[in-house]
């Protein structure tokens, strides 16, 4: 039976296949990245590797929240700042298709309720798309960021 | 030349007789009538001549007597204004002397009547004045009588008021006696108050000592509560530390589970161990959460107890100050009661002096009452005297009126005498 790491962002529940998770950290020292978009909270150092940290709440289109835990993904070189991590759970009665977001692969029933299983590849594509949109901003916006 | 009237009548008779005799000779000589008629004619002529001469002589001799008669009648009628003048006074006789005597009588009467008239009018005036004066004196005597009566009534009122004043003074003496008695009682009460307040002060001193012990105990409890609170805070810090360790253990177990899951079948046993560790960490976290809640509750309780102790200490302090104030108040009561006792004693002695003074005043008022009674009697006597005087003056007024009436009657009587030019009233 497949197992997943259960995450909480706002009032919504999400799951990550355990094989896609590399490590869970609690409030590590976060380094500020200059000129980065608001989606990028900063960067952390994991075993001598610099990994960008994304705000999962902003990613799903909600208000930015204080993330206590940071989940480092295995394949893609990135980390997600989430509200809480509820530990491991078994994925029972998995239903294909996303509920609201393109990066949700399927929906399953966890011990804490209905949760959407995150597809890391689709998530990485979405992030790249969002970041490229951000990069195509005009020069005056860049200078405005610098001034800010 | 004075010729008495007798001689005058004799002379007249002689002349009449001589003329008759002469006629008796003349008629025959004239031969006017026949001889036989001569006797008759001579007789008739003698009669005529005798009657004529007799009438002329008697007229001439009695003219002065008529004048005197009319003068005497005037005088008898009261007319004293005219002097008697005899028209035929060639040969003065007794009538001239009578006329002189009548004139002197008239003059004397005139002077007498004038004197009587003047005197009677003066008497009438004086009587009038005396009457008026006596009336005035009567009125004054009446006024004096009424004034003396008022004085008498005033003296009676005064006597009554003095009597009342004496009564008031007697009542005042009784009141002052009562005041002295009350002041003595107040002095006794003040002494008792002093004793009671001294006992109260001793009780307050004892209460102060006990309260000080209680306050010391409460302050000691407060210190113990403070140390207890600080220890509870230390326990809370240790609990926080343990909670942190369990959370980290939980995270480590989670990461270990992830690592074991990635190891596949080789890591299955480790997965079980990691999950057990994870559960242990969860249970220890929950227990620590309960412990933390209990510690928080303990801290709140100890804070409440500290607050209550502070309030108790404050209340005790205010109680101590209240007891101190009570002690001071008892001391003030003692001093005030002593002063009150002294003053009550002073009031008592003063009121005794007052009783003596009031007795003297009462004696003086008795003397005044005696004098007032004498005054009342004297004023009654003077009232009677003035009434007698008033009656005498009334009698005098009546006498003056009688005198006036008498003078008027005299004047009336005298007024029928006419004094001629000298009459001036």
Coordinates of C-alpha atoms in Angstrom, one line a residue:
Chain A
X1 CA 0.0 0.0 0.0
X2 CA 1.4 3.4 -1.1
X3 CA 2.2 5.9 1.7
X4 CA 2.2 9.6 1.6
X5 CA 3.4 12.6 3.6
X6 CA 0.3 14.6 4.7
X7 CA 0.8 18.4 4.5
X8 CA -1.5 21.2 5.6
X9 CA -1.7 24.6 3.9
X10 CA -4.5 26.8 5.2
X11 CA -7.5 24.6 5.7
X12 CA -6.6 22.4 2.8
X13 CA -4.8 19.0 3.0
X14 CA -2.3 17.8 0.5
X15 CA -0.2 14.7 0.1
X16 CA 3.2 13.8 -1.3
X17 CA 4.3 10.4 -2.2
X18 CA 6.9 9.3 0.3
X19 CA 9.3 8.5 -2.5
X20 CA 9.1 12.1 -3.7
X21 CA 10.1 13.5 -0.3
X22 CA 13.7 13.9 0.6
X23 CA 13.5 15.5 4.1
X24 CA 11.3 17.4 6.4
X25 CA 12.8 20.4 8.3
X26 CA 11.4 22.6 10.9
X27 CA 12.2 26.3 10.7
X28 CA 15.8 26.2 9.3
X29 CA 17.7 29.4 8.8
X30 CA 16.3 30.9 5.6
X31 CA 18.5 33.1 3.4
X32 CA 17.0 36.0 1.5
X33 CA 17.3 36.0 -2.2
X34 CA 17.6 39.5 -3.7
X35 CA 15.4 40.5 -6.6
X36 CA 13.5 37.2 -6.3
X37 CA 9.7 37.2 -6.9
X38 CA 7.4 37.1 -3.8
X39 CA 6.7 33.4 -4.5
X40 CA 10.4 32.6 -3.6
X41 CA 10.7 33.0 0.2
X42 CA 14.5 32.4 0.1
X43 CA 17.0 29.6 0.0
X44 CA 18.3 27.0 2.4
X45 CA 21.5 25.0 2.6
X46 CA 20.9 21.2 2.7
X47 CA 24.0 19.1 2.9
X48 CA 26.0 21.7 1.0
X49 CA 23.3 22.1 -1.7
X50 CA 21.4 25.4 -2.1
X51 CA 17.7 24.7 -2.5
X52 CA 15.1 27.5 -3.2
X53 CA 12.1 27.6 -0.9
X54 CA 8.7 28.4 -2.4
X55 CA 5.6 29.6 -0.6
X56 CA 3.1 26.8 -1.0
X57 CA 0.2 29.1 0.0
X58 CA 1.0 31.6 -2.7
X59 CA 1.5 28.7 -5.1
X60 CA -2.1 27.5 -4.6
X61 CA -3.3 31.1 -4.9
X62 CA -4.1 31.7 -1.2
X63 CA -2.8 34.4 1.1
X64 CA 0.8 34.0 2.3
X65 CA 1.0 32.3 5.6
X66 CA 3.8 31.6 8.1
X67 CA 5.3 28.2 7.2
X68 CA 6.7 26.3 10.2
X69 CA 7.8 23.3 8.2
X70 CA 9.8 23.0 5.0
X71 CA 9.5 19.9 2.8
X72 CA 12.5 19.2 0.5
X73 CA 11.5 17.3 -2.6
X74 CA 13.5 14.4 -3.8
X75 CA 13.6 14.7 -7.6
X76 CA 13.2 18.4 -8.3
X77 CA 15.7 20.6 -6.6
X78 CA 13.3 22.7 -4.6
X79 CA 11.5 22.9 -1.2
X80 CA 8.0 23.9 -0.1
X81 CA 7.2 26.0 3.0
X82 CA 3.9 24.6 4.5
X83 CA 1.9 25.4 7.6
X84 CA 2.1 22.0 9.2
X85 CA 3.2 18.4 8.5
X86 CA 0.9 15.7 9.9
X87 CA 3.2 12.8 9.3
X88 CA 2.8 9.7 7.1
X89 CA -0.4 8.2 6.1
X90 CA -1.7 5.4 3.8
X91 CA -3.4 6.5 0.6
X92 CA -6.7 4.7 0.5
X93 CA -9.4 5.0 -2.2
X94 CA -7.4 7.1 -4.5
X95 CA -9.4 9.0 -7.2
X96 CA -7.7 10.2 -10.4
X97 CA -7.8 13.8 -11.5
X98 CA -7.1 17.1 -9.7
X99 CA -9.6 19.0 -7.7
X100 CA -8.6 22.6 -8.2
X101 CA -4.9 22.8 -9.3
X102 CA -3.2 21.4 -12.4
X103 CA -0.4 20.0 -10.1
X104 CA -2.7 17.8 -8.1
X105 CA -2.6 14.4 -9.6
X106 CA -5.3 12.6 -7.7
X107 CA -7.4 12.8 -4.6
X108 CA -7.3 10.4 -1.6
X109 CA -8.8 9.9 1.8
X110 CA -6.4 10.4 4.6
X111 CA -6.9 10.1 8.4
X112 CA -7.5 13.8 8.6
X113 CA -9.8 14.2 5.6
X114 CA -9.8 14.5 1.8
X115 CA -6.3 15.4 0.5
X116 CA -4.9 16.1 -3.0
X117 CA -1.8 14.2 -4.1
X118 CA 0.8 16.6 -5.5
X119 CA 2.5 15.7 -8.7
X120 CA 6.1 17.1 -8.4
X121 CA 6.7 17.2 -12.2
X122 CA 3.6 19.2 -12.9
X123 CA 4.3 21.4 -9.9
X124 CA 7.8 22.1 -11.2
X125 CA 6.4 23.0 -14.6
X126 CA 3.9 25.3 -13.1
X127 CA 6.6 27.0 -11.0
X128 CA 8.8 27.4 -14.1
X129 CA 5.9 28.9 -16.0
X130 CA 5.1 31.3 -13.1
X131 CA 8.7 32.3 -12.8
X132 CA 9.1 32.9 -16.6
X133 CA 6.1 35.1 -16.5
X134 CA 7.7 37.0 -13.7
X135 CA 11.0 37.3 -15.5
X136 CA 9.3 38.8 -18.6
X137 CA 8.4 41.8 -16.6
X138 CA 9.5 45.2 -17.9
X139 CA 12.7 46.8 -16.8
X140 CA 11.0 49.5 -14.8
X141 CA 9.4 46.9 -12.6
X142 CA 12.8 45.4 -12.0
X143 CA 14.2 48.8 -11.0
X144 CA 11.1 49.2 -8.8
X145 CA 12.0 46.0 -7.0
X146 CA 15.6 47.1 -6.6
X147 CA 14.4 50.4 -5.1
X148 CA 12.1 48.5 -2.7
Chain B
X1 CA -76.9 190.1 99.4
X2 CA -78.4 187.1 101.0
X3 CA -82.1 187.4 101.7
X4 CA -84.0 184.7 103.4
X5 CA -87.1 183.4 101.6
X6 CA -89.3 184.2 104.5
X7 CA -88.4 187.8 104.2
X8 CA -89.0 187.7 100.5
X9 CA -92.6 186.4 101.1
X10 CA -93.1 189.1 103.7
X11 CA -91.9 191.7 101.3
X12 CA -94.2 190.4 98.6
X13 CA -97.2 190.5 100.9
X14 CA -96.4 194.0 101.9
X15 CA -96.1 195.0 98.2
X16 CA -99.5 193.3 97.4
X17 CA -101.2 195.0 100.3
X18 CA -99.6 198.4 99.4
X19 CA -100.8 198.0 95.8
X20 CA -104.4 197.1 96.9
X21 CA -104.3 200.1 99.1
X22 CA -103.0 202.3 96.3
X23 CA -105.7 201.1 94.0
X24 CA -108.3 201.8 96.5
X25 CA -107.1 205.4 96.3
X26 CA -106.4 205.5 92.6
X27 CA -109.7 204.2 91.2
X28 CA -111.9 207.0 92.8
X29 CA -109.3 209.6 91.8
X30 CA -109.5 208.5 88.2
X31 CA -113.2 208.8 88.2
X32 CA -113.6 206.3 85.5
X33 CA -116.9 205.0 86.6
X34 CA -119.8 206.2 88.5
X35 CA -119.5 206.5 92.2
X36 CA -121.6 203.7 93.1
X37 CA -119.4 201.6 90.9
X38 CA -116.2 202.8 92.4
X39 CA -116.2 200.4 95.4
X40 CA -116.8 197.5 93.2
X41 CA -114.2 198.5 90.7
X42 CA -111.6 199.1 93.2
X43 CA -112.3 195.8 94.9
X44 CA -112.2 194.1 91.5
X45 CA -108.9 195.8 90.7
X46 CA -107.5 195.1 94.1
X47 CA -108.3 191.4 93.6
X48 CA -106.8 191.3 90.1
X49 CA -103.7 193.1 91.1
X50 CA -103.4 191.1 94.3
X51 CA -103.8 187.8 92.3
X52 CA -101.4 188.9 89.6
X53 CA -98.7 190.1 92.0
X54 CA -99.2 187.1 94.3
X55 CA -98.9 184.8 91.3
X56 CA -95.7 186.7 90.1
X57 CA -94.0 186.7 93.5
X58 CA -94.9 183.2 94.3
X59 CA -93.6 182.2 90.9
X60 CA -90.4 184.1 91.4
X61 CA -89.9 182.8 94.8
X62 CA -90.7 179.1 94.1
X63 CA -88.8 178.9 90.7
X64 CA -85.5 177.9 92.4
X65 CA -87.4 175.4 94.5
X66 CA -88.8 173.8 91.4
X67 CA -85.3 173.6 89.9
X68 CA -84.0 172.0 93.1
X69 CA -87.0 169.6 93.0
X70 CA -86.3 168.5 89.5
X71 CA -82.6 168.2 90.3
X72 CA -83.4 166.1 93.3
X73 CA -85.7 163.9 91.2
X74 CA -82.9 163.5 88.6
X75 CA -80.5 162.5 91.4
X76 CA -83.0 160.1 92.8
X77 CA -83.3 158.7 89.2
X78 CA -79.6 158.2 89.2
X79 CA -78.6 161.0 86.8
X80 CA -75.5 162.4 88.4
X81 CA -74.4 164.1 85.1
X82 CA -75.8 167.5 85.6
X83 CA -74.9 170.3 88.0
X84 CA -77.7 172.3 89.6
X85 CA -77.8 175.9 88.2
X86 CA -80.3 178.4 89.7
X87 CA -81.6 180.8 87.0
X88 CA -82.7 183.6 89.3
X89 CA -80.0 184.2 91.7
X90 CA -79.9 187.9 92.1
X91 CA -80.9 187.6 95.7
X92 CA -79.5 184.3 96.9
X93 CA -81.5 182.6 99.6
X94 CA -81.6 179.1 101.2
X95 CA -82.3 177.5 97.8
X96 CA -78.8 178.6 96.6
X97 CA -77.3 176.9 99.6
X98 CA -79.4 173.9 98.9
X99 CA -78.3 173.9 95.3
X100 CA -74.7 174.0 96.4
X101 CA -75.3 171.2 98.9
X102 CA -77.0 169.1 96.1
X103 CA -74.1 169.8 93.8
X104 CA -71.6 168.6 96.4
X105 CA -73.8 165.5 97.0
X106 CA -73.9 164.9 93.3
X107 CA -70.1 165.3 93.0
X108 CA -69.4 162.9 95.9
X109 CA -72.0 160.4 94.6
X110 CA -70.4 160.6 91.2
X111 CA -66.9 159.9 92.6
X112 CA -68.3 157.1 94.7
X113 CA -70.3 155.5 91.9
X114 CA -67.3 155.8 89.5
X115 CA -65.0 154.2 92.1
X116 CA -67.6 151.5 92.7
X117 CA -68.0 150.9 89.0
X118 CA -64.3 150.7 88.4
X119 CA -63.7 148.5 91.4
X120 CA -66.6 146.2 90.5
X121 CA -65.4 145.8 87.0
X122 CA -61.9 145.1 88.2
X123 CA -63.4 142.7 90.7
X124 CA -65.4 141.0 87.9
X125 CA -62.2 140.8 85.8
X126 CA -60.2 139.4 88.7
X127 CA -63.0 137.0 89.5
X128 CA -63.1 136.0 85.9
X129 CA -59.3 135.5 85.9
X130 CA -59.5 133.7 89.2
X131 CA -62.2 131.5 87.8
X132 CA -60.2 130.7 84.7
X133 CA -57.1 130.2 86.8
X134 CA -58.9 128.0 89.2
X135 CA -60.3 126.0 86.2
X136 CA -56.8 125.7 84.8
X137 CA -55.5 124.7 88.2
X138 CA -58.4 122.2 88.5
X139 CA -57.5 120.8 85.1
X140 CA -53.8 120.6 86.1
X141 CA -54.8 119.0 89.3
X142 CA -56.9 116.5 87.3
X143 CA -53.9 115.8 85.1
X144 CA -51.7 115.5 88.1
X145 CA -54.3 113.1 89.6
X146 CA -54.4 111.0 86.5
X147 CA -50.6 111.0 86.3
X148 CA -50.4 110.1 89.9
X149 CA -52.9 107.3 89.2
X150 CA -50.8 106.1 86.3
X151 CA -47.8 106.2 88.5
X152 CA -49.7 104.3 91.1
X153 CA -50.8 101.7 88.5
X154 CA -47.2 101.6 87.2
X155 CA -46.0 101.1 90.7
X156 CA -48.5 98.2 91.1
X157 CA -47.4 96.7 87.7
X158 CA -43.8 97.2 88.8
X159 CA -44.5 95.4 92.1
X160 CA -46.2 92.5 90.2
X161 CA -43.2 92.4 87.8
X162 CA -40.8 92.4 90.7
X163 CA -42.8 89.6 92.2
X164 CA -42.5 87.7 88.9
X165 CA -38.8 88.4 88.7
X166 CA -38.4 87.1 92.2
X167 CA -40.2 83.9 91.1
X168 CA -38.0 83.7 88.0
X169 CA -34.9 84.1 90.1
X170 CA -36.1 81.3 92.4
X171 CA -36.6 79.0 89.3
X172 CA -33.2 80.1 88.0
X173 CA -31.6 79.2 91.3
X174 CA -33.2 75.8 91.0
X175 CA -32.0 75.5 87.4
X176 CA -28.4 76.5 88.4
X177 CA -28.5 73.9 91.1
X178 CA -29.6 71.3 88.6
X179 CA -26.8 72.5 86.3
X180 CA -24.3 72.1 89.1
X181 CA -25.6 68.6 89.8
X182 CA -25.4 67.7 86.0
X183 CA -21.9 69.1 85.9
X184 CA -20.9 66.9 88.8
X185 CA -22.5 63.9 87.0
X186 CA -20.6 64.9 83.8
X187 CA -17.3 65.0 85.7
X188 CA -18.0 61.5 87.0
X189 CA -19.0 60.3 83.5
X190 CA -15.8 61.8 82.2
X191 CA -13.7 59.9 84.8
X192 CA -15.4 56.7 83.8
X193 CA -14.8 57.5 80.1
X194 CA -11.1 58.1 80.9
X195 CA -10.9 54.6 82.6
X196 CA -12.8 52.9 79.8
X197 CA -10.6 54.6 77.1
X198 CA -7.5 53.6 78.9
X199 CA -8.7 50.0 79.0
X200 CA -9.6 50.3 75.3
X201 CA -6.1 51.7 74.6
X202 CA -4.5 48.6 76.3
X203 CA -6.8 46.3 74.2
X204 CA -5.7 48.2 71.0
X205 CA -2.0 47.7 72.0
X206 CA -2.7 43.9 72.3
X207 CA -4.5 43.9 69.0
X208 CA -1.6 45.7 67.4
X209 CA 0.9 43.1 68.6
X210 CA -1.4 40.2 67.4
X211 CA -1.9 42.0 64.0
X212 CA 1.8 42.5 63.7
X213 CA 2.3 38.7 64.1
X214 CA -0.4 38.0 61.5
X215 CA 1.2 40.5 59.1
X216 CA 4.6 38.9 59.5
X217 CA 3.1 35.5 58.8
X218 CA 1.3 36.9 55.7
X219 CA 4.5 38.5 54.4
X220 CA 6.4 35.2 55.0
X221 CA 3.6 33.4 53.0
X222 CA 4.0 35.9 50.2
X223 CA 7.8 35.3 50.0
X224 CA 7.1 31.5 49.9
X225 CA 4.6 32.0 47.1
X226 CA 7.1 34.1 45.2
X227 CA 9.7 31.3 45.4
X228 CA 7.1 28.8 44.5
X229 CA 6.1 30.8 41.5
X230 CA 9.7 31.1 40.3
X231 CA 10.2 27.4 40.6
X232 CA 7.0 26.8 38.7
X233 CA 8.4 29.0 36.0
X234 CA 11.6 27.0 35.9
X235 CA 9.5 23.8 35.6
X236 CA 7.7 25.5 32.6
X237 CA 11.0 26.2 31.0
X238 CA 12.1 22.6 31.4
X239 CA 8.8 21.4 30.0
X240 CA 9.2 23.7 27.0
X241 CA 12.7 22.2 26.5
X242 CA 11.3 18.6 26.7
X243 CA 8.5 19.6 24.3
X244 CA 11.1 20.9 21.9
X245 CA 13.1 17.7 22.2
X246 CA 10.0 15.6 21.5
X247 CA 9.1 17.7 18.5
X248 CA 12.6 17.3 17.1
X249 CA 12.4 13.6 17.9
X250 CA 9.1 13.4 16.0
X251 CA 10.7 15.2 13.0
X252 CA 13.7 12.9 13.2
X253 CA 11.4 9.8 13.3
X254 CA 9.4 11.2 10.4
X255 CA 12.6 11.7 8.3
X256 CA 13.8 8.2 9.4
X257 CA 10.4 6.8 8.2
X258 CA 10.9 8.6 4.9
X259 CA 14.4 7.2 4.6
X260 CA 13.2 3.7 5.5
X261 CA 10.4 3.9 3.0
X262 CA 12.9 4.9 0.3
X263 CA 15.0 1.9 1.3
X264 CA 12.1 -0.4 0.3
X265 CA 12.0 -3.8 1.8
X266 CA 15.3 -3.4 3.5
X267 CA 14.1 -0.6 5.5
X268 CA 10.8 -2.1 6.6
X269 CA 11.9 -3.0 10.1
X270 CA 13.5 0.4 10.5
X271 CA 10.2 1.9 9.4
X272 CA 8.4 0.1 12.2
X273 CA 10.9 1.3 14.7
X274 CA 10.8 4.8 13.4
X275 CA 7.0 4.8 13.5
X276 CA 7.1 3.6 17.1
X277 CA 9.5 6.3 17.9
X278 CA 7.2 8.8 16.2
X279 CA 4.3 7.6 18.3
X280 CA 6.3 7.8 21.4
X281 CA 7.4 11.3 20.5
X282 CA 3.7 12.2 19.8
X283 CA 2.6 10.8 23.1
X284 CA 5.4 12.5 25.0
X285 CA 4.5 15.7 23.2
X286 CA 0.9 15.4 24.2
X287 CA 1.9 14.6 27.8
X288 CA 4.2 17.6 27.8
X289 CA 1.3 19.7 26.4
X290 CA -0.8 18.6 29.3
X291 CA 2.0 19.3 31.7
X292 CA 2.5 22.7 30.1
X293 CA -1.2 23.4 30.6
X294 CA -1.0 22.4 34.2
X295 CA 2.0 24.5 34.7
X296 CA 0.3 27.5 33.1
X297 CA -2.7 26.9 35.4
X298 CA -0.4 26.6 38.3
X299 CA 1.3 29.9 37.3
X300 CA -2.0 31.6 37.0
X301 CA -3.1 30.2 40.3
X302 CA 0.1 31.3 42.0
X303 CA -0.2 34.8 40.3
X304 CA -3.8 34.9 41.7
X305 CA -2.6 33.8 45.1
X306 CA 0.2 36.4 45.0
X307 CA -2.3 39.1 44.0
X308 CA -4.6 38.0 46.8
X309 CA -1.7 38.0 49.2
X310 CA -0.7 41.5 48.1
X311 CA -4.3 42.7 48.7
X312 CA -4.3 40.9 52.1
X313 CA -1.0 42.6 52.9
X314 CA -2.4 46.0 51.8
X315 CA -5.6 45.3 53.8
X316 CA -3.5 44.3 56.8
X317 CA -1.5 47.5 56.5
X318 CA -4.6 49.6 56.3
X319 CA -5.9 47.5 59.3
X320 CA -2.7 48.2 61.2
X321 CA -3.0 51.9 60.4
X322 CA -6.6 51.8 61.4
X323 CA -5.7 50.1 64.7
X324 CA -2.9 52.7 65.2
X325 CA -5.5 55.4 64.5
X326 CA -7.8 53.7 67.0
X327 CA -5.1 53.7 69.6
X328 CA -4.4 57.4 68.9
X329 CA -8.1 58.0 69.0
X330 CA -8.3 56.3 72.4
X331 CA -5.5 58.5 73.7
X332 CA -7.3 61.6 72.4
X333 CA -10.5 60.3 74.0
X334 CA -8.6 60.0 77.3
X335 CA -7.1 63.5 77.1
X336 CA -10.5 65.0 75.9
X337 CA -12.4 63.2 78.7
X338 CA -9.8 64.5 81.2
X339 CA -10.3 68.0 79.9
X340 CA -14.1 67.5 79.9
X341 CA -14.0 66.3 83.5
X342 CA -11.9 69.4 84.5
X343 CA -14.3 71.6 82.7
X344 CA -17.3 69.9 84.2
X345 CA -15.7 70.4 87.7
X346 CA -15.1 74.1 86.8
X347 CA -18.8 74.4 85.7
X348 CA -19.9 72.8 88.9
X349 CA -17.9 75.3 91.1
X350 CA -18.9 78.2 88.8
X351 CA -22.6 77.2 89.2
X352 CA -22.2 77.1 93.0
X353 CA -20.9 80.6 92.8
X354 CA -23.7 81.5 90.5
X355 CA -26.2 80.1 93.1
X356 CA -24.8 82.4 95.7
X357 CA -24.8 85.4 93.4
X358 CA -28.4 84.6 92.4
X359 CA -29.4 84.5 96.1
X360 CA -27.9 87.9 96.6
X361 CA -29.7 89.2 93.5
X362 CA -32.9 87.7 94.9
X363 CA -32.3 89.6 98.2
X364 CA -31.8 92.8 96.2
X365 CA -34.9 92.2 94.3
X366 CA -36.8 91.8 97.6
X367 CA -35.5 95.1 98.7
X368 CA -36.6 96.6 95.3
X369 CA -40.1 95.1 95.9
X370 CA -40.3 96.7 99.3
X371 CA -39.3 100.1 97.8
X372 CA -41.8 99.6 95.0
X373 CA -44.5 98.9 97.5
X374 CA -43.7 102.0 99.4
X375 CA -43.6 104.0 96.2
X376 CA -47.1 102.6 95.3
X377 CA -48.4 103.7 98.7
X378 CA -46.8 107.1 98.4
X379 CA -48.2 107.6 95.0
X380 CA -51.7 106.6 96.2
X381 CA -51.4 109.1 99.0
X382 CA -50.3 111.8 96.6
X383 CA -53.2 110.8 94.3
X384 CA -55.6 111.3 97.2
X385 CA -53.9 114.7 98.0
X386 CA -54.2 115.8 94.4
X387 CA -57.8 114.8 94.4
X388 CA -58.4 116.9 97.5
X389 CA -56.5 119.8 95.8
X390 CA -58.7 119.3 92.8
X391 CA -61.8 119.5 94.9
X392 CA -60.6 122.6 96.7
X393 CA -59.8 124.2 93.4
X394 CA -63.2 123.4 92.1
X395 CA -64.7 125.0 95.2
X396 CA -62.5 128.0 94.6
X397 CA -63.7 128.2 91.0
X398 CA -67.3 128.2 92.3
X399 CA -66.4 130.9 94.7
X400 CA -64.8 132.9 91.9
X401 CA -67.9 132.5 89.8
X402 CA -70.0 133.7 92.8
X403 CA -67.7 136.7 93.2
X404 CA -68.0 137.4 89.5
X405 CA -71.8 137.2 89.7
X406 CA -71.7 139.6 92.7
X407 CA -69.4 142.0 90.8
X408 CA -71.7 141.9 87.8
X409 CA -74.8 142.5 90.0
X410 CA -73.0 145.5 91.7
X411 CA -72.1 146.8 88.2
X412 CA -75.7 146.4 87.2
X413 CA -76.8 148.2 90.3
X414 CA -74.3 151.0 89.8
X415 CA -75.1 151.3 86.1
X416 CA -78.3 153.2 86.7
X417 CA -76.2 156.1 87.9
X418 CA -75.3 158.4 85.0
X419 CA -72.1 160.2 85.5
X420 CA -72.1 162.4 82.4
X421 CA -68.8 163.2 80.7
X422 CA -66.6 161.4 83.3
X423 CA -68.4 158.1 82.6
X424 CA -65.8 156.1 80.7
X425 CA -67.1 152.5 81.1

